[in-house]
Amino acid sequence: MSTRESATARQAGRPRSERAERAILEATLDLIGEGMGIAELSIEAIASRAGVGKTTIYRRWSNKEDLVVDALAVLRTPMPPIKGESVRDDLIVMLTAMHADAVDGRNRSVMHMAMGESDRYPALLAKFRCLVLEPRREALRAILERGMATGELRADLDTEIALATLNGAVIWHCKWGGGESGTVLAPRIVDQLMSGLTG
Amino acid sequence: MSTRESATARQAGRPRSERAERAILEATLDLIGEGMGIAELSIEAIASRAGVGKTTIYRRWSNKEDLVVDALAVLRTPMPPIKGESVRDDLIVMLTAMHADAVDGRNRSVMHMAMGESDRYPALLAKFRCLVLEPRREALRAILERGMATGELRADLDTEIALATLNGAVIWHCKWGGGESGTVLAPRIVDQLMSGLTG
């Protein structure tokens, strides 16, 4: 069974409009992932790749930027469930999920392209920040604040720096470091961050 | 005096071939910084922007990828001098320099574009890693290893994770965090990393 056939089979139970919407979002991600810049990206090209008419796209999205933000939002895996028992365990769960996002080829390619073009598309960047980034950052911040309250983390924690360090370490290591799995990498990062470099 | 005239005045003392080389590298960076993908980038476009003939480019670079790597290499500011007295101070100096690289508009735009396309240009990525990234990473690693030897850092430090954390925190905070200067941000990162999140 080809990829297209299995995708069709999986989606057979969904309403037609939802199938079209998913195809449009996937077509947008494929085109960006293949190196098409946002300036080049056209509703025509997306419609053609998705196998739908242009009016189907315009019925749902009034402009290209809104469509790209929605496509970026579906690209990220859903946020993982947080147990709320141990700050260390919850941070590891979050970082493992971030790692899964960061190592996916198309995902990485699309994110870099979107970030590289963000200066030219400030509205796109603002929506991306609000829809995709902030919910994840808030989830991580909530874990840190819980740790400050329970005493698992220092009470005077600089949460902004902690967020940058946790996020940045995963992204950087995925790009430039070794090829460890997320389940190996996440505890290495969390444990060293928690105990500190001086020990 | 226009930008072009002042640039000409500054460069008047340099040999002609060096001036042409600099103009070619700057033209390459300008075009990528303006959103031109590496696939679109042509020797013709670079020659036209730099005001030189195509043969001048081919005399120095046999292909586009080598030219792009050299352009990326000149984009980064030189590595700062390291005093070698305090690991904390040296890490702050390194992170402040990394921050200066990360906040420059064209620099950031070019780096994102290059990283986004790196899957399609593995040779470019390999050369970039070797010429640009590794010297900076080695300088940072040398500071960490000195700290492990002097006792300023824990003897069992996971240096790969420490490198990812230091680098990643700067890049992430520049992109998504507040607008602090590097001299404010770098000590916040280094001090919290050294003492740890548990305190």
Short mmCIF file of N, CA, C and O in Angstrom, two decimals, chain A residues 2 9 24 41 53 55 59 77 81 93 110 125 163 194-195:
data_model
loop_
_atom_site.label_atom_id
_atom_site.label_comp_id
_atom_site.label_asym_id
_atom_site.label_seq_id
_atom_site.Cartn_x
_atom_site.Cartn_y
_atom_site.Cartn_z
N SER A 2 0.66 2.13 -0.93
CA SER A 2 1.50 3.33 -1.01
C SER A 2 1.18 4.25 0.16
O SER A 2 0.17 4.10 0.84
N ALA A 9 -6.70 5.76 3.49
CA ALA A 9 -7.41 4.79 4.33
C ALA A 9 -7.59 5.32 5.75
O ALA A 9 -8.66 5.24 6.33
N ILE A 24 -4.20 20.43 2.74
CA ILE A 24 -3.68 21.78 2.46
C ILE A 24 -2.52 22.10 3.39
O ILE A 24 -1.48 22.61 2.98
N LEU A 41 6.11 30.89 -2.06
CA LEU A 41 4.96 30.02 -1.80
C LEU A 41 3.68 30.69 -2.30
O LEU A 41 3.38 31.82 -1.93
N GLY A 53 -9.03 22.85 -5.07
CA GLY A 53 -9.13 24.12 -5.79
C GLY A 53 -8.70 25.27 -4.90
O GLY A 53 -8.73 25.17 -3.67
N THR A 55 -10.26 27.97 -4.34
CA THR A 55 -11.38 28.48 -3.53
C THR A 55 -11.52 27.70 -2.22
O THR A 55 -11.93 28.25 -1.21
N ARG A 59 -11.62 29.66 1.23
CA ARG A 59 -12.78 29.53 2.10
C ARG A 59 -12.34 29.45 3.57
O ARG A 59 -13.06 29.84 4.48
N THR A 77 4.47 18.14 17.59
CA THR A 77 3.75 17.05 18.24
C THR A 77 2.96 17.63 19.43
O THR A 77 3.34 18.65 19.98
N PRO A 81 1.65 14.52 28.30
CA PRO A 81 1.00 14.64 29.61
C PRO A 81 2.07 14.74 30.71
O PRO A 81 3.09 14.07 30.66
N VAL A 93 10.32 14.62 30.64
CA VAL A 93 9.22 14.34 29.69
C VAL A 93 9.10 15.47 28.67
O VAL A 93 9.00 15.24 27.45
N VAL A 110 11.51 23.04 8.05
CA VAL A 110 10.45 24.05 8.02
C VAL A 110 10.68 25.11 9.09
O VAL A 110 10.54 26.31 8.84
N LEU A 125 5.58 35.69 12.57
CA LEU A 125 6.37 35.37 13.76
C LEU A 125 5.54 35.57 15.03
O LEU A 125 5.57 34.75 15.94
N LEU A 163 14.48 28.63 31.23
CA LEU A 163 13.75 28.26 30.02
C LEU A 163 14.67 28.28 28.80
O LEU A 163 14.66 27.36 27.97
N MET A 194 20.27 20.86 36.80
CA MET A 194 19.79 20.95 38.18
C MET A 194 20.94 21.04 39.16
O MET A 194 20.93 21.85 40.08
N SER A 195 21.97 20.21 38.98
CA SER A 195 23.05 20.20 39.97
C SER A 195 24.08 21.29 39.71
O SER A 195 24.79 21.70 40.63
#
